[in-house]
CSV table of C-alpha atoms and ligand atoms in Angstrom, one decimal:
chain,number,residue,atom,x,y,z
A,1118,UNK,CA,15.4,54.2,37.9
A,1119,UNK,CA,17.6,52.9,34.8
A,1120,UNK,CA,20.5,54.7,36.1
A,1121,UNK,CA,20.0,53.5,39.8
A,1122,UNK,CA,20.3,50.5,39.0
A,1123,UNK,CA,23.3,49.7,37.1
A,1124,UNK,CA,25.4,52.0,39.2
A,1125,UNK,CA,23.6,49.5,41.6
A,1126,UNK,CA,25.2,46.7,39.1
A,1127,UNK,CA,21.6,44.5,38.2
A,1128,UNK,CA,20.8,43.8,34.6
A,1129,UNK,CA,18.3,46.6,32.4
A,1130,UNK,CA,16.6,45.7,29.4
A,1131,UNK,CA,17.6,49.1,27.4
A,1132,UNK,CA,16.0,50.3,24.1
A,1133,UNK,CA,18.2,51.0,20.9
A,1134,UNK,CA,17.5,51.2,17.4
A,1135,UNK,CA,17.8,47.9,16.3
A,1136,UNK,CA,16.7,45.0,18.9
A,1137,UNK,CA,16.6,45.5,23.4
A,1138,UNK,CA,19.8,44.7,24.7
A,1139,UNK,CA,19.9,43.3,28.5
A,1140,UNK,CA,22.8,45.3,29.6
A,1141,UNK,CA,24.6,45.6,32.3
A,1142,UNK,CA,28.1,47.7,33.2
A,1143,UNK,CA,30.4,46.4,31.0
A,1144,UNK,CA,33.3,46.3,33.7
A,1145,UNK,CA,31.3,44.8,36.6
A,1146,UNK,CA,31.8,41.2,35.7
A,1147,UNK,CA,29.4,39.7,38.0
A,1148,UNK,CA,27.5,42.8,36.6
A,1149,UNK,CA,28.2,40.2,32.6
A,1150,UNK,CA,28.1,37.2,34.3
A,1151,UNK,CA,23.9,38.2,35.7
A,1152,UNK,CA,23.3,38.9,32.3
A,1153,UNK,CA,24.7,35.1,31.1
A,1154,UNK,CA,22.7,34.1,33.3
A,1155,UNK,CA,19.6,35.6,33.0
A,1156,UNK,CA,19.3,34.7,29.0
A,1157,UNK,CA,21.1,31.0,29.2
A,1158,UNK,CA,23.5,31.9,27.1
A,1159,UNK,CA,26.6,29.8,27.0
A,1160,UNK,CA,29.9,31.7,27.4
A,1161,UNK,CA,31.9,31.3,24.1
A,1162,UNK,CA,29.2,33.3,23.2
A,1163,UNK,CA,30.4,37.6,23.7
A,1164,UNK,CA,28.5,40.2,24.6
A,1165,UNK,CA,28.4,44.0,22.9
A,1166,UNK,CA,29.3,46.7,24.7
A,1167,UNK,CA,28.0,50.2,23.8
A,1168,UNK,CA,29.3,53.0,24.4
A,1169,UNK,CA,27.9,57.3,24.7
A,1170,UNK,CA,30.1,58.2,21.8
A,1171,UNK,CA,33.5,57.9,20.3
A,1172,UNK,CA,35.3,59.6,22.7
A,1173,UNK,CA,34.8,57.2,24.8
A,1174,UNK,CA,35.3,53.7,23.7
A,1175,UNK,CA,39.3,55.6,24.5
A,1176,UNK,CA,38.5,53.9,28.1
A,1177,UNK,CA,38.6,51.1,26.9
A,1178,UNK,CA,39.5,50.0,24.0
A,1179,UNK,CA,42.9,50.6,22.3
A,1180,UNK,CA,44.4,51.7,18.8
A,1181,UNK,CA,41.5,52.1,16.5
A,1182,UNK,CA,42.3,51.2,13.2
A,1183,UNK,CA,41.8,53.9,10.1
A,1184,UNK,CA,39.1,52.2,8.8
A,1185,UNK,CA,37.3,51.7,11.9
A,1186,UNK,CA,37.8,55.2,12.3
A,1187,UNK,CA,36.0,56.7,9.4
A,1188,UNK,CA,33.2,53.9,9.8
A,1189,UNK,CA,32.5,54.9,12.8
A,1190,UNK,CA,32.4,58.3,11.9
A,1191,UNK,CA,30.2,57.6,9.2
A,1192,UNK,CA,27.2,55.7,11.3
A,1193,UNK,CA,27.6,57.0,15.0
A,1194,UNK,CA,25.3,56.3,16.5
A,1195,UNK,CA,24.2,54.0,14.5
A,1196,UNK,CA,23.3,49.6,14.0
A,1197,UNK,CA,27.6,49.2,13.3
A,1198,UNK,CA,30.1,47.0,16.2
A,1199,UNK,CA,33.4,48.0,15.6
A,1200,UNK,CA,35.6,44.3,17.1
A,1201,UNK,CA,38.6,46.8,18.6
A,1202,UNK,CA,41.5,45.8,20.4
A,1203,UNK,CA,40.1,45.8,23.5
A,1204,UNK,CA,41.8,47.8,26.9
A,1205,UNK,CA,42.0,45.6,30.6
A,1206,UNK,CA,39.1,46.6,31.7
A,1207,UNK,CA,37.1,45.0,29.8
A,1208,UNK,CA,36.4,41.5,31.3
A,1209,UNK,CA,37.1,38.6,29.2
A,1210,UNK,CA,34.2,36.8,30.1
A,1211,UNK,CA,32.6,39.8,27.5
A,1212,UNK,CA,34.5,38.6,24.5
A,1213,UNK,CA,34.2,35.4,25.1
A,1214,UNK,CA,38.2,35.8,25.9
A,1215,UNK,CA,38.3,37.0,22.3
A,1216,UNK,CA,41.7,39.8,22.4
A,1217,UNK,CA,38.4,42.2,19.9
A,1218,UNK,CA,36.0,43.7,21.2
A,1219,UNK,CA,32.4,44.3,20.1
A,1220,UNK,CA,31.6,48.5,20.5
A,1221,UNK,CA,29.2,50.1,18.9
A,1222,UNK,CA,27.5,53.6,19.3
A,1223,UNK,CA,24.0,53.0,19.7
A,1224,UNK,CA,20.8,55.4,17.8
A,1225,UNK,CA,18.3,55.1,20.7
A,1226,UNK,CA,17.6,59.4,23.0
A,1227,UNK,CA,17.1,56.9,26.1
A,1228,UNK,CA,20.0,54.5,25.7
A,1229,UNK,CA,22.5,57.9,25.0
A,1230,UNK,CA,20.9,60.0,27.9
A,1231,UNK,CA,21.3,57.0,29.9
A,1232,UNK,CA,25.2,56.4,28.5
A,1233,UNK,CA,25.7,59.8,29.2
A,1234,UNK,CA,25.2,59.5,32.4
A,1235,UNK,CA,26.9,56.7,34.2
A,1236,UNK,CA,30.9,56.0,34.3
A,1237,UNK,CA,31.3,52.3,32.6
A,1238,UNK,CA,29.8,51.8,29.0
A,1239,UNK,CA,27.0,48.7,28.8
A,1240,UNK,CA,27.5,45.1,27.8
A,1241,UNK,CA,24.4,44.4,25.8
A,1242,UNK,CA,23.1,42.1,24.3
A,1243,UNK,CA,19.9,40.6,22.3
A,1244,UNK,CA,17.3,40.5,25.5
A,1245,UNK,CA,15.9,37.1,24.7
A,1246,UNK,CA,16.6,34.0,25.8
A,1247,UNK,CA,19.9,32.5,23.6
A,1248,UNK,CA,18.6,31.1,20.8
A,1249,UNK,CA,14.8,32.7,20.0
A,1250,UNK,CA,13.7,36.1,18.4
A,1251,UNK,CA,14.6,38.9,19.1
A,1252,UNK,CA,12.8,42.0,20.9
A,1253,UNK,CA,11.2,45.1,19.3
A,1254,UNK,CA,9.6,46.9,21.4
A,1255,UNK,CA,9.5,46.8,25.3
A,1256,UNK,CA,5.8,43.7,25.2
A,1257,UNK,CA,8.7,41.6,23.5
A,1258,UNK,CA,11.6,41.7,26.7
A,1259,UNK,CA,8.3,41.5,29.5
A,1260,UNK,CA,6.9,38.5,28.1
A,1261,UNK,CA,10.2,36.3,27.7
A,1262,UNK,CA,12.4,38.2,30.7
A,1263,UNK,CA,9.8,40.1,32.8
A,1264,UNK,CA,10.4,37.9,36.1
A,1265,UNK,CA,14.3,37.5,36.3
A,1266,UNK,CA,15.0,41.1,35.2
A,1267,UNK,CA,13.6,44.5,37.7
A,1268,UNK,CA,13.5,47.0,35.1
A,1269,UNK,CA,12.9,47.4,31.6
A,1270,UNK,CA,13.3,51.3,29.6
A,1271,UNK,CA,10.8,51.7,27.6
A,1272,UNK,CA,12.1,53.4,24.8
A,1273,UNK,CA,9.2,52.5,22.7
A,1274,UNK,CA,9.8,50.2,19.1
A,1275,UNK,CA,12.5,50.3,17.7
A,1276,UNK,CA,13.9,51.5,14.9
A,1277,UNK,CA,15.1,49.7,12.6
A,1278,UNK,CA,14.5,46.3,13.5
A,1279,UNK,CA,17.3,43.7,12.6
A,1280,UNK,CA,20.3,43.7,14.7
A,1281,UNK,CA,23.6,46.1,13.9
A,1282,UNK,CA,26.2,44.8,11.4
A,1283,UNK,CA,29.4,43.1,12.5
A,1284,UNK,CA,32.7,44.2,10.8
A,1285,UNK,CA,36.1,43.3,11.9
A,1286,UNK,CA,39.6,44.5,11.2
A,1287,UNK,CA,42.0,41.5,11.5
A,1288,UNK,CA,42.2,41.5,7.7
A,1289,UNK,CA,43.3,43.1,4.7
A,1290,UNK,CA,40.1,44.6,3.8
A,1291,UNK,CA,37.3,45.2,6.6
A,1292,UNK,CA,35.5,42.1,6.8
A,1293,UNK,CA,31.3,41.6,7.4
A,1294,UNK,CA,30.6,39.3,9.8
A,1295,UNK,CA,27.1,39.3,10.5
A,1296,UNK,CA,24.9,41.6,7.7
A,1297,UNK,CA,22.8,43.8,9.7
A,1298,UNK,CA,21.6,47.2,10.2
A,1299,UNK,CA,24.0,48.8,8.2
A,1300,UNK,CA,24.1,47.9,4.2
A,1301,UNK,CA,27.3,47.1,2.6
A,1302,UNK,CA,27.2,49.1,-0.4
A,1303,UNK,CA,26.4,52.0,2.2
A,1304,UNK,CA,29.5,50.5,4.5
A,1305,UNK,CA,32.0,50.5,0.4
A,1306,UNK,CA,31.3,54.2,0.2
A,1307,UNK,CA,32.9,54.8,3.0
A,1308,UNK,CA,35.6,51.6,3.1
A,1309,UNK,CA,36.5,50.6,-0.1
A,1310,UNK,CA,35.7,47.2,-1.0
A,1311,UNK,CA,34.0,44.6,1.6
A,1312,UNK,CA,34.5,41.8,2.6
A,1313,UNK,CA,31.6,38.9,3.5
A,1314,UNK,CA,32.3,36.0,6.3
A,1315,UNK,CA,29.2,34.9,7.7
A,1316,UNK,CA,29.9,31.9,9.3
A,1317,UNK,CA,28.2,28.9,9.5
A,1318,UNK,CA,29.4,26.7,11.7
A,1319,UNK,CA,27.8,25.8,14.6
A,1320,UNK,CA,29.7,25.8,18.3
A,1321,UNK,CA,31.9,28.3,16.3
A,1322,UNK,CA,33.3,29.8,19.5
A,1323,UNK,CA,34.7,33.3,18.1
A,1324,UNK,CA,31.0,34.3,15.6
A,1325,UNK,CA,28.6,32.1,17.1
A,1326,UNK,CA,25.5,35.1,16.7
A,1327,UNK,CA,25.8,33.2,13.2
A,1328,UNK,CA,25.2,29.9,14.9
A,1329,UNK,CA,23.1,28.0,11.9
A,1330,UNK,CA,20.6,28.2,14.2
A,1331,UNK,CA,19.3,31.6,15.6
A,1332,UNK,CA,16.1,34.2,15.4
A,1333,UNK,CA,14.6,31.5,15.6
A,1334,UNK,CA,10.7,30.6,15.8
A,1335,UNK,CA,9.6,26.9,17.7
A,1336,UNK,CA,6.7,26.9,15.0
A,1337,UNK,CA,9.0,25.2,11.1
A,1338,UNK,CA,9.4,27.7,9.6
A,1339,UNK,CA,9.7,27.2,5.7
A,1340,UNK,CA,11.7,29.8,3.0
A,1341,UNK,CA,10.9,30.0,0.0
A,1342,UNK,CA,9.0,30.6,-3.1
A,1343,UNK,CA,4.7,30.9,-1.6
A,1344,UNK,CA,3.1,31.2,-4.5
A,1345,UNK,CA,4.6,27.3,-5.0
A,1346,UNK,CA,4.5,26.5,-1.6
A,1347,UNK,CA,1.2,27.4,-0.5
A,1348,UNK,CA,-0.4,24.4,-3.1
A,1349,UNK,CA,1.2,21.8,-0.8
A,1350,UNK,CA,0.0,22.4,2.1
A,1351,UNK,CA,-3.8,23.2,-0.3
A,1352,UNK,CA,-5.8,20.7,2.9
A,1353,UNK,CA,-4.3,22.1,5.8
A,1354,UNK,CA,-4.4,25.8,5.1
A,1355,UNK,CA,-5.8,27.1,8.2
A,1356,UNK,CA,-2.8,25.1,10.5
A,1357,UNK,CA,-0.5,27.8,8.3
A,1358,UNK,CA,0.8,31.1,8.6
A,1359,UNK,CA,2.5,32.8,6.1
A,1360,UNK,CA,4.8,35.8,6.6
A,1361,UNK,CA,5.4,38.1,3.0
A,1362,UNK,CA,7.1,41.0,1.7
A,1363,UNK,CA,3.7,43.1,0.8
A,1364,UNK,CA,1.0,40.4,-0.6
A,1365,UNK,CA,-1.8,38.7,0.1
A,1366,UNK,CA,-2.2,35.2,-0.3
A,1367,UNK,CA,-6.2,33.5,-1.5
A,1368,UNK,CA,-5.5,29.9,0.0
A,1369,UNK,CA,-4.7,30.8,3.3
A,1370,UNK,CA,-7.0,33.0,6.3
A,1371,UNK,CA,-6.2,36.1,6.5
A,1372,UNK,CA,-6.0,36.2,10.4
A,1373,UNK,CA,-2.9,33.5,9.8
A,1374,UNK,CA,-0.4,36.2,7.5
A,1375,UNK,CA,2.4,38.7,8.1
A,1376,UNK,CA,2.9,41.3,5.2
A,1377,UNK,CA,5.6,42.9,6.3
A,1378,UNK,CA,5.7,46.2,4.0
A,1379,UNK,CA,2.4,47.0,2.1
A,1380,UNK,CA,4.7,49.3,-0.1
A,1381,UNK,CA,7.3,47.0,-0.5
A,1382,UNK,CA,9.6,48.7,1.1
A,1383,UNK,CA,13.3,47.5,3.2
A,1384,UNK,CA,13.0,49.3,5.9
A,1385,UNK,CA,9.5,49.3,7.3
A,1386,UNK,CA,10.1,45.2,6.3
A,1387,UNK,CA,12.5,44.8,9.0
A,1388,UNK,CA,10.8,46.9,11.5
A,1389,UNK,CA,7.8,44.8,11.0
A,1390,UNK,CA,10.1,41.3,11.3
A,1391,UNK,CA,10.5,40.1,14.6
A,1392,UNK,CA,6.9,41.3,15.6
A,1393,UNK,CA,5.7,39.4,12.1
A,1394,UNK,CA,7.3,35.9,13.4
A,1395,UNK,CA,6.7,36.8,16.9
A,1396,UNK,CA,3.0,37.1,16.3
A,1397,UNK,CA,2.6,34.0,13.3
A,1398,UNK,CA,4.7,31.8,16.2
A,1399,UNK,CA,2.0,32.4,18.9
A,1400,UNK,CA,-1.0,31.1,16.4
A,1401,UNK,CA,-2.8,28.0,16.3
A,1402,UNK,CA,-0.5,27.0,13.7
A,1403,UNK,CA,1.9,24.6,12.7
A,1404,UNK,CA,4.3,25.8,10.2
A,1405,UNK,CA,5.5,29.1,9.2
A,1406,UNK,CA,6.3,29.7,4.8
A,1407,UNK,CA,8.4,32.7,4.7
A,1408,UNK,CA,9.2,34.5,1.4
A,1409,UNK,CA,12.5,35.3,0.3
A,1410,UNK,CA,12.8,39.5,0.0
A,1411,UNK,CA,14.3,41.5,-2.3
A,1412,UNK,CA,18.2,40.4,-1.5
A,1413,UNK,CA,19.8,44.5,-1.8
A,1414,UNK,CA,20.4,47.0,1.3
A,1415,UNK,CA,18.7,45.7,4.4
A,1416,UNK,CA,17.0,42.7,2.3
A,1417,UNK,CA,19.9,40.8,2.5
A,1418,UNK,CA,20.1,40.9,6.6
A,1419,UNK,CA,16.1,40.6,6.2
A,1420,UNK,CA,17.0,37.2,4.0
A,1421,UNK,CA,19.9,36.5,6.8
A,1422,UNK,CA,17.7,36.1,10.0
A,1423,UNK,CA,14.9,34.2,8.6
A,1424,UNK,CA,17.1,31.6,6.6
A,1425,UNK,CA,19.2,31.3,10.8
A,1426,UNK,CA,15.2,30.8,11.4
A,1427,UNK,CA,14.2,28.5,9.1
A,1428,UNK,CA,16.5,25.8,10.9
A,1429,UNK,CA,15.4,23.8,13.9
A,1430,UNK,CA,17.2,24.9,17.2
A,1431,UNK,CA,15.4,22.3,18.9
B,886,LIG,O1,22.5,45.2,17.3
B,886,LIG,C1,23.2,44.7,18.7
B,886,LIG,O2,24.2,44.8,17.7
B,886,LIG,C2,22.0,44.5,19.4
B,886,LIG,C3,22.0,45.8,20.3
B,886,LIG,C4,21.0,45.4,22.0
B,886,LIG,O3,23.2,46.7,20.1
B,886,LIG,N1,22.8,43.5,19.5
B,886,LIG,C5,23.3,42.2,19.8
B,886,LIG,O4,24.0,41.8,20.7
B,886,LIG,O5,22.8,41.9,18.6
B,886,LIG,P1,23.9,39.6,20.5
B,886,LIG,O6,24.7,39.4,21.9
B,886,LIG,O7,22.6,39.5,21.1
B,886,LIG,O8,25.0,39.7,19.1
B,886,LIG,C6,25.5,39.9,19.0
B,886,LIG,C7,27.0,39.1,19.0
B,886,LIG,C8,27.7,37.8,19.6
B,886,LIG,O9,27.0,36.7,17.9
B,886,LIG,C9,28.7,38.1,19.2
B,886,LIG,O10,29.0,36.7,18.2
B,886,LIG,C10,29.6,38.9,18.6
B,886,LIG,O11,27.8,39.6,18.2
B,886,LIG,N2,30.0,39.3,19.2
B,886,LIG,C11,30.1,40.6,20.0
B,886,LIG,N3,31.5,40.7,20.6
B,886,LIG,C12,32.1,39.9,20.0
B,886,LIG,C13,34.0,39.6,19.9
B,886,LIG,N4,34.3,40.7,20.7
B,886,LIG,N5,34.2,38.9,18.3
B,886,LIG,C14,33.7,38.7,18.1
B,886,LIG,N6,32.5,38.8,17.7
B,886,LIG,C15,31.3,39.4,19.2
B,887,LIG,MG1,21.3,38.3,19.6
């Protein structure tokens, strides 16, 4: 079904290991335009293109820099997006006018099977309305976009749970523009020193995914040391939600608390992050208090998501 619809130029939600994507043929201008419309996404925000494997990227990517090749071989299929010079077959709409296209090979068996059978790669942003929390289950997609798309390919809950790490090769050293599922240390083990340039300017044309306000729930979110923050809300504890790493907090009702990983495992915390935020956003509370996680490994990417969620996008 997904294959048939995509061949007909339609938009379909697909599972990946990071988050669900809103996919269409990356070669079809009108299909890509439809993605922007469904997502209500500004056209200055480019889309990532998903390919079956490294070999097939040569159909739409020019020569690949050596360090990009090393990273692709080390981490694909996986949560790593490489910015590479595009061929003409990719419409400028996909890259928002940039000569580079974001490319990745997703690590999900159903989507790889789909990509294998299709004669084109799939352009796909996360399958959420622009600015809101990314979806990590088909139910998340259905809740917000169910009436706008014909089909959701159900691949279960996403195994990584946060978006891909994005790397550019325009500077001397490979440069990370978005923290994500592959940790910086893992990249450095393959290609040596990495620069990190997380851009924060709103409406930043070359890297809109790094808008300061992003991944945002509708509820106000404040990050900090929970033991210090919670007492400030003593008078209204039933209106407070907690997003914590491992611990439960006594003052706040249990039903208002999401614990990302009781074992203290960052991988598990990433898997539960967006679902937890959505749960809290749906509760009858006024504010979400979120803990900082340990910032090593993918903890840094989780903290980055929470910081961006902290900024009111309204
Ligand atoms: O894990 C992921 O990357 C997920 C899954 C579906 O693959 N996709 C995802 O897409 O997070 P999206 O559109 O929500 O975020 C992609 C980010 C955007 O912020 C966009 O600005 C950046 O990647 N991006 C894509 N193509 C780019 C390009 N050519 N140059 C600079 N940034 C680019
Ligand atoms: Mg997104």
